[in-house]
Amino acid sequence: MKTGPVLTLTDDERQTLASWSRGRSTPARLVLRAKIVLAAAEGTMNKDIAIQVGTSKKTVSLWRHRFAEERLPGIERDAPRPGRTPSIPTATVERILHLTTLEKPTAATHWSTRTLAKEVGVSKATVQRIWSAHGLKPHLGKTFKVSNDPRFAEKLRDVVGLYLNPPDHALVLSCDEKSQIQALDRTQKGLPLVPGRCGTMTHDYKRNGTTTLFAAIELVQGQVIGTCQPKHRHQEWIKFLQLIDAQTPPHLDLHLIVDNYATHKHPKVKRWIARHPRFQVHFIPTSSSWLNLVERWFREITDKRIRRGTFRSVPQLIEAIMAYVDHHNEAPTPFTWTAQADVILAKVARAKARLDKLPSV
């Protein structure tokens, strides 16, 4: 009578199978499979093994062959199963994905679960599941622009090189101004934060004037040099450069990373730089503020001190800003740049190639 493949066990296999068959902290299905293989290794026929372990001959044959082909790993894990037949036809899924990514609804900029469900003839829950499975979020968007600077690659490599390999005997400073910071006073008191409810503030406000924050963050230690001025012309920029000159060690060269704002390129600014040779200015490409690390610090001060603040006057706003700068400098934390220039350039090339394929608007 046919018994299936003859099984020969190594000592390690026999020991492992014996341990599994005793059932101590072992899943029941693995106990059964171990007993089948041990009995098969003794030369027992399938029908006798089935009676011995209380299962069918088909099950005994399955695991006998599985062990012969894959050894212990073959019986330790279950074979992959096809799963149930999808309730939503593939054509419907593909149509939902096509409409979501390539077409727009009538008189709207993007689909909602309800409008797309009505268009396709399925439930809004179905649309939501398909969107979630494919990582689609039509209700969200973010700003994006590829720089058209003809010297983009050159400027990018220059700035990223300073971030990743700062020169010896020099300081690298990421500089910019945050203009038109408003001193806003709320029209009523806000409700405090309590368990189960967030804090509140009024949607309307009273404007009490503006100020401009000039800031430079030193990349190794994370120290910030900052000042507030009423305007952001070339005169104020020169005053800020003088402040940097006064607050940095005179024997070190200064590499300033700045954007292409006209104030930074004013003839009087250029003449001032020429008279102070330790200042070396590095311009980021146009439309590339993400490359200037001080913008990351501006986000910090906006989120943590300015946006939810109440300021009844510009001096009160300036006092709050400078207090934040002083607090930051007590235990500064530098922002670490990790992206390589080649990786960024490859992403930009892919973005440009994708944009070139899109129809003109």
CSV table of C-alpha atoms in Angstrom, one decimal:
chain,number,residue,atom,x,y,z
A,1,MET,CA,0.0,0.0,0.0
A,2,LYS,CA,1.2,3.5,-0.9
A,3,THR,CA,2.6,5.4,2.1
A,4,GLY,CA,4.1,8.5,0.5
A,5,PRO,CA,7.7,9.6,0.4
A,6,VAL,CA,10.1,7.9,2.8
A,7,LEU,CA,11.2,10.4,5.5
A,8,THR,CA,14.7,10.3,7.0
A,9,LEU,CA,15.2,12.7,9.9
A,10,THR,CA,18.4,14.2,11.2
A,11,ASP,CA,19.0,14.2,14.9
A,12,ASP,CA,18.3,17.9,15.2
A,13,GLU,CA,15.0,17.5,13.2
A,14,ARG,CA,13.9,14.6,15.4
A,15,GLN,CA,14.6,16.5,18.5
A,16,THR,CA,12.7,19.6,17.3
A,17,LEU,CA,9.7,17.5,16.1
A,18,ALA,CA,9.6,15.6,19.5
A,19,SER,CA,9.6,19.0,21.3
A,20,TRP,CA,6.8,20.3,19.1
A,21,SER,CA,4.7,17.1,19.5
A,22,ARG,CA,4.6,17.3,23.3
A,23,GLY,CA,2.5,20.5,22.9
A,24,ARG,CA,4.2,22.7,25.4
A,25,SER,CA,3.6,26.3,24.3
A,26,THR,CA,3.2,25.0,20.7
A,27,PRO,CA,0.2,25.8,18.5
A,28,ALA,CA,-2.1,22.8,18.1
A,29,ARG,CA,-1.7,22.7,14.3
A,30,LEU,CA,2.1,22.4,14.7
A,31,VAL,CA,1.7,19.6,17.3
A,32,LEU,CA,-0.4,17.6,14.8
A,33,ARG,CA,2.1,18.1,11.9
A,34,ALA,CA,5.0,17.1,14.1
A,35,LYS,CA,3.2,13.9,15.1
A,36,ILE,CA,2.5,13.1,11.5
A,37,VAL,CA,6.1,13.5,10.4
A,38,LEU,CA,7.4,11.5,13.4
A,39,ALA,CA,5.1,8.6,12.6
A,40,ALA,CA,5.9,8.8,8.9
A,41,ALA,CA,9.6,8.6,9.7
A,42,GLU,CA,8.9,5.3,11.4
A,43,GLY,CA,7.4,3.9,8.2
A,44,THR,CA,3.8,4.0,9.3
A,45,MET,CA,1.2,4.1,6.5
A,46,ASN,CA,-0.9,7.2,5.9
A,47,LYS,CA,-4.2,5.5,6.9
A,48,ASP,CA,-2.7,4.3,10.2
A,49,ILE,CA,-1.2,7.7,11.0
A,50,ALA,CA,-4.6,9.3,10.3
A,51,ILE,CA,-6.3,7.0,12.8
A,52,GLN,CA,-3.4,7.5,15.3
A,53,VAL,CA,-3.6,11.3,15.3
A,54,GLY,CA,-7.3,11.7,14.6
A,55,THR,CA,-7.2,13.4,11.2
A,56,SER,CA,-7.8,12.5,7.5
A,57,LYS,CA,-5.5,10.6,5.1
A,58,LYS,CA,-5.5,13.7,2.9
A,59,THR,CA,-4.1,15.8,5.7
A,60,VAL,CA,-1.4,13.2,6.5
A,61,SER,CA,-0.4,13.1,2.9
A,62,LEU,CA,-0.2,16.9,2.6
A,63,TRP,CA,2.2,17.4,5.5
A,64,ARG,CA,4.2,14.2,4.7
A,65,HIS,CA,4.9,15.7,1.3
A,66,ARG,CA,5.4,19.2,2.6
A,67,PHE,CA,8.1,18.0,5.0
A,68,ALA,CA,9.8,16.0,2.3
A,69,GLU,CA,10.0,19.1,0.1
A,70,GLU,CA,10.7,21.9,2.6
A,71,ARG,CA,11.7,20.1,5.8
A,72,LEU,CA,11.0,21.9,9.1
A,73,PRO,CA,10.2,25.4,7.7
A,74,GLY,CA,7.6,23.7,5.5
A,75,ILE,CA,5.4,22.5,8.3
A,76,GLU,CA,6.1,25.4,10.7
A,77,ARG,CA,4.3,27.9,8.5
A,78,ASP,CA,1.0,27.7,6.6
A,79,ALA,CA,1.1,27.9,2.8
A,80,PRO,CA,-0.2,31.2,1.4
A,81,ARG,CA,-3.9,31.2,0.6
A,82,PRO,CA,-5.5,33.1,-2.2
A,83,GLY,CA,-8.1,34.7,0.1
A,84,ARG,CA,-11.7,35.5,-0.7
A,85,THR,CA,-12.8,36.8,-4.1
A,86,PRO,CA,-12.8,40.6,-4.0
A,87,SER,CA,-16.3,42.0,-3.7
A,88,ILE,CA,-15.4,45.0,-5.8
A,89,PRO,CA,-14.5,44.2,-9.4
A,90,THR,CA,-11.0,45.1,-10.6
A,91,ALA,CA,-12.5,47.3,-13.3
A,92,THR,CA,-14.3,49.3,-10.8
A,93,VAL,CA,-11.2,49.8,-8.7
A,94,GLU,CA,-9.2,50.9,-11.7
A,95,ARG,CA,-12.0,53.3,-12.7
A,96,ILE,CA,-12.0,54.9,-9.3
A,97,LEU,CA,-8.2,55.3,-9.4
A,98,HIS,CA,-8.3,56.7,-12.9
A,99,LEU,CA,-11.0,59.3,-12.0
A,100,THR,CA,-9.2,60.3,-8.8
A,101,THR,CA,-5.8,60.9,-10.3
A,102,LEU,CA,-6.5,62.0,-13.9
A,103,GLU,CA,-9.9,63.6,-14.0
A,104,LYS,CA,-11.9,66.3,-12.1
A,105,PRO,CA,-15.6,66.4,-11.2
A,106,THR,CA,-17.9,68.9,-12.8
A,107,ALA,CA,-17.6,72.3,-11.1
A,108,ALA,CA,-15.1,71.2,-8.5
A,109,THR,CA,-11.3,71.0,-8.1
A,110,HIS,CA,-11.2,67.5,-6.6
A,111,TRP,CA,-13.3,64.4,-5.8
A,112,SER,CA,-14.9,63.7,-2.4
A,113,THR,CA,-16.0,60.2,-1.4
A,114,ARG,CA,-19.6,61.1,-2.0
A,115,THR,CA,-19.2,62.7,-5.4
A,116,LEU,CA,-17.0,59.8,-6.7
A,117,ALA,CA,-19.3,57.2,-5.2
A,118,LYS,CA,-22.3,58.7,-7.0
A,119,GLU,CA,-20.3,58.9,-10.3
A,120,VAL,CA,-19.1,55.2,-10.1
A,121,GLY,CA,-22.2,53.7,-8.5
A,122,VAL,CA,-20.6,52.4,-5.3
A,123,SER,CA,-20.8,53.3,-1.6
A,124,LYS,CA,-18.7,56.1,-0.2
A,125,ALA,CA,-17.2,53.6,2.2
A,126,THR,CA,-15.9,51.6,-0.8
A,127,VAL,CA,-14.3,54.7,-2.3
A,128,GLN,CA,-12.7,55.5,1.1
A,129,ARG,CA,-11.3,51.9,1.4
A,130,ILE,CA,-9.8,52.1,-2.1
A,131,TRP,CA,-8.3,55.5,-1.5
A,132,SER,CA,-6.8,54.3,1.8
A,133,ALA,CA,-5.3,51.2,0.2
A,134,HIS,CA,-3.6,53.3,-2.5
A,135,GLY,CA,-2.5,56.2,-0.4
A,136,LEU,CA,-4.8,58.7,-2.1
A,137,LYS,CA,-5.9,61.9,-0.3
A,138,PRO,CA,-7.6,64.2,-2.8
A,139,HIS,CA,-8.7,66.6,-0.1
A,140,LEU,CA,-5.1,67.4,0.8
A,141,GLY,CA,-2.7,69.5,-1.2
A,142,LYS,CA,0.6,71.4,-0.7
A,143,THR,CA,2.5,74.1,-2.4
A,144,PHE,CA,5.2,73.0,-4.8
A,145,LYS,CA,7.4,74.6,-7.4
A,146,VAL,CA,10.4,73.5,-9.4
A,147,SER,CA,13.1,76.1,-9.5
A,148,ASN,CA,13.8,77.6,-13.0
A,149,ASP,CA,17.2,79.0,-11.9
A,150,PRO,CA,19.7,78.3,-14.8
A,151,ARG,CA,22.4,77.9,-12.1
A,152,PHE,CA,20.3,75.6,-9.9
A,153,ALA,CA,22.7,72.7,-9.8
A,154,GLU,CA,25.7,74.9,-9.2
A,155,LYS,CA,24.1,76.8,-6.3
A,156,LEU,CA,22.6,73.7,-4.8
A,157,ARG,CA,25.9,71.9,-4.7
A,158,ASP,CA,27.5,75.0,-3.2
A,159,VAL,CA,25.0,75.3,-0.3
A,160,VAL,CA,24.7,71.6,0.4
A,161,GLY,CA,28.5,71.3,0.4
A,162,LEU,CA,28.5,74.0,3.2
A,163,TYR,CA,25.9,72.0,5.2
A,164,LEU,CA,27.6,68.6,4.9
A,165,ASN,CA,31.3,69.8,4.9
A,166,PRO,CA,31.6,73.2,6.6
A,167,PRO,CA,35.0,74.8,6.1
A,168,ASP,CA,37.6,75.0,8.8
A,169,HIS,CA,38.2,78.2,10.7
A,170,ALA,CA,34.9,79.6,9.6
A,171,LEU,CA,31.2,79.8,10.6
A,172,VAL,CA,28.4,78.9,8.3
A,173,LEU,CA,25.3,81.1,9.0
A,174,SER,CA,21.9,80.5,7.4
A,175,CYS,CA,20.3,84.0,7.2
A,176,ASP,CA,17.0,85.6,6.3
A,177,GLU,CA,14.3,88.0,7.4
A,178,LYS,CA,10.8,87.1,8.5
A,179,SER,CA,8.9,90.2,7.4
A,180,GLN,CA,5.5,91.6,8.4
A,181,ILE,CA,5.0,89.8,11.7
A,182,GLN,CA,1.8,91.1,13.0
A,183,ALA,CA,1.1,92.1,16.6
A,184,LEU,CA,-2.4,90.7,17.0
A,185,ASP,CA,-4.6,91.1,19.9
A,186,ARG,CA,-7.7,88.9,20.3
A,187,THR,CA,-11.1,90.4,20.8
A,188,GLN,CA,-12.0,88.1,23.7
A,189,LYS,CA,-10.2,85.8,26.1
A,190,GLY,CA,-9.8,82.2,24.9
A,191,LEU,CA,-11.0,79.2,26.8
A,192,PRO,CA,-8.3,77.2,28.5
A,193,LEU,CA,-7.1,73.7,27.6
A,194,VAL,CA,-8.9,71.0,29.6
A,195,PRO,CA,-9.2,67.2,29.3
A,196,GLY,CA,-11.3,66.4,26.3
A,197,ARG,CA,-11.3,69.9,24.9
A,198,CYS,CA,-8.6,72.0,23.1
A,199,GLY,CA,-7.9,75.6,24.0
A,200,THR,CA,-9.6,78.3,22.0
A,201,MET,CA,-9.0,81.7,20.6
A,202,THR,CA,-11.2,84.1,18.7
A,203,HIS,CA,-11.2,84.0,14.9
A,204,ASP,CA,-11.0,87.8,14.7
A,205,TYR,CA,-8.4,90.1,16.1
A,206,LYS,CA,-7.1,93.6,16.3
A,207,ARG,CA,-3.9,94.6,14.4
A,208,ASN,CA,-1.4,96.6,16.4
A,209,GLY,CA,1.4,97.0,13.8
A,210,THR,CA,4.2,94.8,12.4
A,211,THR,CA,7.9,94.1,12.8
A,212,THR,CA,10.5,92.2,10.8
A,213,LEU,CA,12.7,89.6,12.4
A,214,PHE,CA,16.2,89.3,11.0
A,215,ALA,CA,17.9,86.0,12.0
A,216,ALA,CA,21.0,84.0,11.4
A,217,ILE,CA,21.4,80.5,12.7
A,218,GLU,CA,24.9,79.1,13.1
A,219,LEU,CA,24.9,75.5,11.8
A,220,VAL,CA,27.3,73.7,14.1
A,221,GLN,CA,26.2,74.9,17.5
A,222,GLY,CA,22.7,76.2,16.6
A,223,GLN,CA,23.2,79.6,18.1
A,224,VAL,CA,20.8,82.3,16.7
A,225,ILE,CA,21.7,86.0,16.1
A,226,GLY,CA,18.5,87.9,15.9
A,227,THR,CA,17.1,91.4,15.8
A,228,CYS,CA,13.8,93.1,15.0
A,229,GLN,CA,13.5,96.2,12.8
A,230,PRO,CA,10.5,98.1,11.5
A,231,LYS,CA,11.4,97.6,7.8
A,232,HIS,CA,13.3,95.2,5.7
A,233,ARG,CA,15.2,97.4,3.2
A,234,HIS,CA,18.9,97.3,2.4
A,235,GLN,CA,19.6,99.7,5.2
A,236,GLU,CA,18.2,97.3,7.8
A,237,TRP,CA,20.1,94.4,6.1
A,238,ILE,CA,23.4,96.2,6.5
A,239,LYS,CA,22.6,96.9,10.1
A,240,PHE,CA,22.0,93.2,10.6
A,241,LEU,CA,25.3,92.3,8.9
A,242,GLN,CA,27.0,94.7,11.3
A,243,LEU,CA,25.3,92.9,14.2
A,244,ILE,CA,26.6,89.5,12.9
A,245,ASP,CA,30.1,91.1,12.5
A,246,ALA,CA,30.0,92.2,16.1
A,247,GLN,CA,28.7,89.0,17.6
A,248,THR,CA,31.0,86.5,15.9
A,249,PRO,CA,34.7,85.9,16.6
A,250,PRO,CA,36.7,88.3,14.4
A,251,HIS,CA,39.3,85.8,13.4
A,252,LEU,CA,36.8,83.5,11.7
A,253,ASP,CA,35.5,83.7,8.1
A,254,LEU,CA,31.7,83.9,7.7
A,255,HIS,CA,29.8,82.0,5.1
A,256,LEU,CA,26.3,83.5,4.8
A,257,ILE,CA,23.6,81.5,3.1
A,258,VAL,CA,20.9,83.8,1.8
A,259,ASP,CA,18.0,83.9,-0.7
A,260,ASN,CA,17.7,86.1,-3.8
A,261,TYR,CA,15.7,88.9,-2.3
A,262,ALA,CA,16.8,92.2,-4.0
A,263,THR,CA,17.7,93.7,-0.7
A,264,HIS,CA,20.6,91.2,-0.3
A,265,LYS,CA,22.0,92.2,-3.7
A,266,HIS,CA,21.7,96.0,-3.4
A,267,PRO,CA,24.8,97.9,-4.6
A,268,LYS,CA,25.4,99.4,-1.1
A,269,VAL,CA,25.2,95.9,0.4
A,270,LYS,CA,27.7,94.6,-2.2
A,271,ARG,CA,30.1,97.5,-1.3
A,272,TRP,CA,29.7,96.7,2.4
A,273,ILE,CA,30.6,93.1,1.8
A,274,ALA,CA,33.6,94.1,-0.3
A,275,ARG,CA,34.9,96.2,2.7
A,276,HIS,CA,34.5,93.1,5.0
A,277,PRO,CA,36.3,90.3,3.2
A,278,ARG,CA,35.6,87.7,5.9
A,279,PHE,CA,32.0,87.8,4.7
A,280,GLN,CA,31.3,85.4,1.9
A,281,VAL,CA,27.7,85.2,0.6
A,282,HIS,CA,26.2,82.1,-1.0
A,283,PHE,CA,22.9,82.5,-2.7
A,284,ILE,CA,20.4,79.7,-2.8
A,285,PRO,CA,18.6,79.0,-6.2
A,286,THR,CA,15.4,81.0,-6.9
A,287,SER,CA,12.2,79.4,-5.6
A,288,SER,CA,14.2,77.2,-3.2
A,289,SER,CA,13.6,78.6,0.3
A,290,TRP,CA,13.5,75.0,1.5
A,291,LEU,CA,17.2,75.0,1.1
A,292,ASN,CA,17.7,77.7,3.7
A,293,LEU,CA,17.8,76.1,7.1
A,294,VAL,CA,16.9,79.3,8.9
A,295,GLU,CA,13.4,78.8,7.5
A,296,ARG,CA,13.1,75.7,9.7
A,297,TRP,CA,13.8,77.9,12.7
A,298,PHE,CA,11.3,80.5,11.6
A,299,ARG,CA,8.7,77.7,11.6
A,300,GLU,CA,9.6,76.8,15.2
A,301,ILE,CA,9.2,80.4,16.5
A,302,THR,CA,6.0,80.8,14.5
A,303,ASP,CA,4.4,77.6,15.9
A,304,LYS,CA,5.7,77.9,19.5
A,305,ARG,CA,5.6,81.7,20.2
A,306,ILE,CA,3.9,83.9,17.6
A,307,ARG,CA,0.8,82.2,16.1
A,308,ARG,CA,-1.1,81.7,19.4
A,309,GLY,CA,0.3,84.8,21.1
A,310,THR,CA,-1.6,87.9,22.1
A,311,PHE,CA,0.3,91.1,21.6
A,312,ARG,CA,-1.2,94.5,22.4
A,313,SER,CA,1.7,96.5,20.8
A,314,VAL,CA,4.7,96.0,18.6
A,315,PRO,CA,7.2,96.4,21.5
A,316,GLN,CA,5.4,93.6,23.3
A,317,LEU,CA,5.7,91.4,20.2
A,318,ILE,CA,9.4,92.3,19.9
A,319,GLU,CA,10.0,91.5,23.6
A,320,ALA,CA,8.4,88.1,23.1
A,321,ILE,CA,10.5,87.3,20.0
A,322,MET,CA,13.8,88.3,21.6
A,323,ALA,CA,12.9,86.3,24.7
A,324,TYR,CA,12.4,83.3,22.5
A,325,VAL,CA,15.8,83.9,20.9
A,326,ASP,CA,17.5,84.2,24.3
A,327,HIS,CA,15.7,81.0,25.5
A,328,HIS,CA,16.8,79.1,22.4
A,329,ASN,CA,20.4,80.2,22.8
A,330,GLU,CA,20.6,78.9,26.4
A,331,ALA,CA,20.5,75.4,25.0
A,332,PRO,CA,20.7,75.6,21.3
A,333,THR,CA,19.9,72.7,19.0
A,334,PRO,CA,21.4,72.7,15.5
A,335,PHE,CA,19.4,71.5,12.5
A,336,THR,CA,21.3,68.7,10.8
A,337,TRP,CA,21.2,68.6,7.0
A,338,THR,CA,21.4,65.0,5.6
A,339,ALA,CA,20.3,65.1,1.9
A,340,GLN,CA,23.0,64.7,-0.7
A,341,ALA,CA,23.1,67.1,-3.7
A,342,ASP,CA,22.9,64.2,-6.2
A,343,VAL,CA,19.8,62.8,-4.5
A,344,ILE,CA,18.0,66.2,-4.6
A,345,LEU,CA,19.0,66.8,-8.3
A,346,ALA,CA,17.6,63.3,-9.2
A,347,LYS,CA,14.3,64.2,-7.5
A,348,VAL,CA,14.2,67.6,-9.3
A,349,ALA,CA,14.9,65.9,-12.7
A,350,ARG,CA,12.0,63.4,-12.1
A,351,ALA,CA,9.7,66.3,-11.1
A,352,LYS,CA,10.6,68.2,-14.3
A,353,ALA,CA,10.1,65.2,-16.5
A,354,ARG,CA,6.6,64.6,-14.9
A,355,LEU,CA,5.7,68.3,-15.3
A,356,ASP,CA,6.7,68.2,-19.0
A,357,LYS,CA,4.2,65.4,-19.6
A,358,LEU,CA,1.3,67.3,-18.1
A,359,PRO,CA,-1.0,69.4,-20.4
A,360,SER,CA,-0.6,73.1,-20.2
A,361,VAL,CA,-3.2,74.9,-18.1
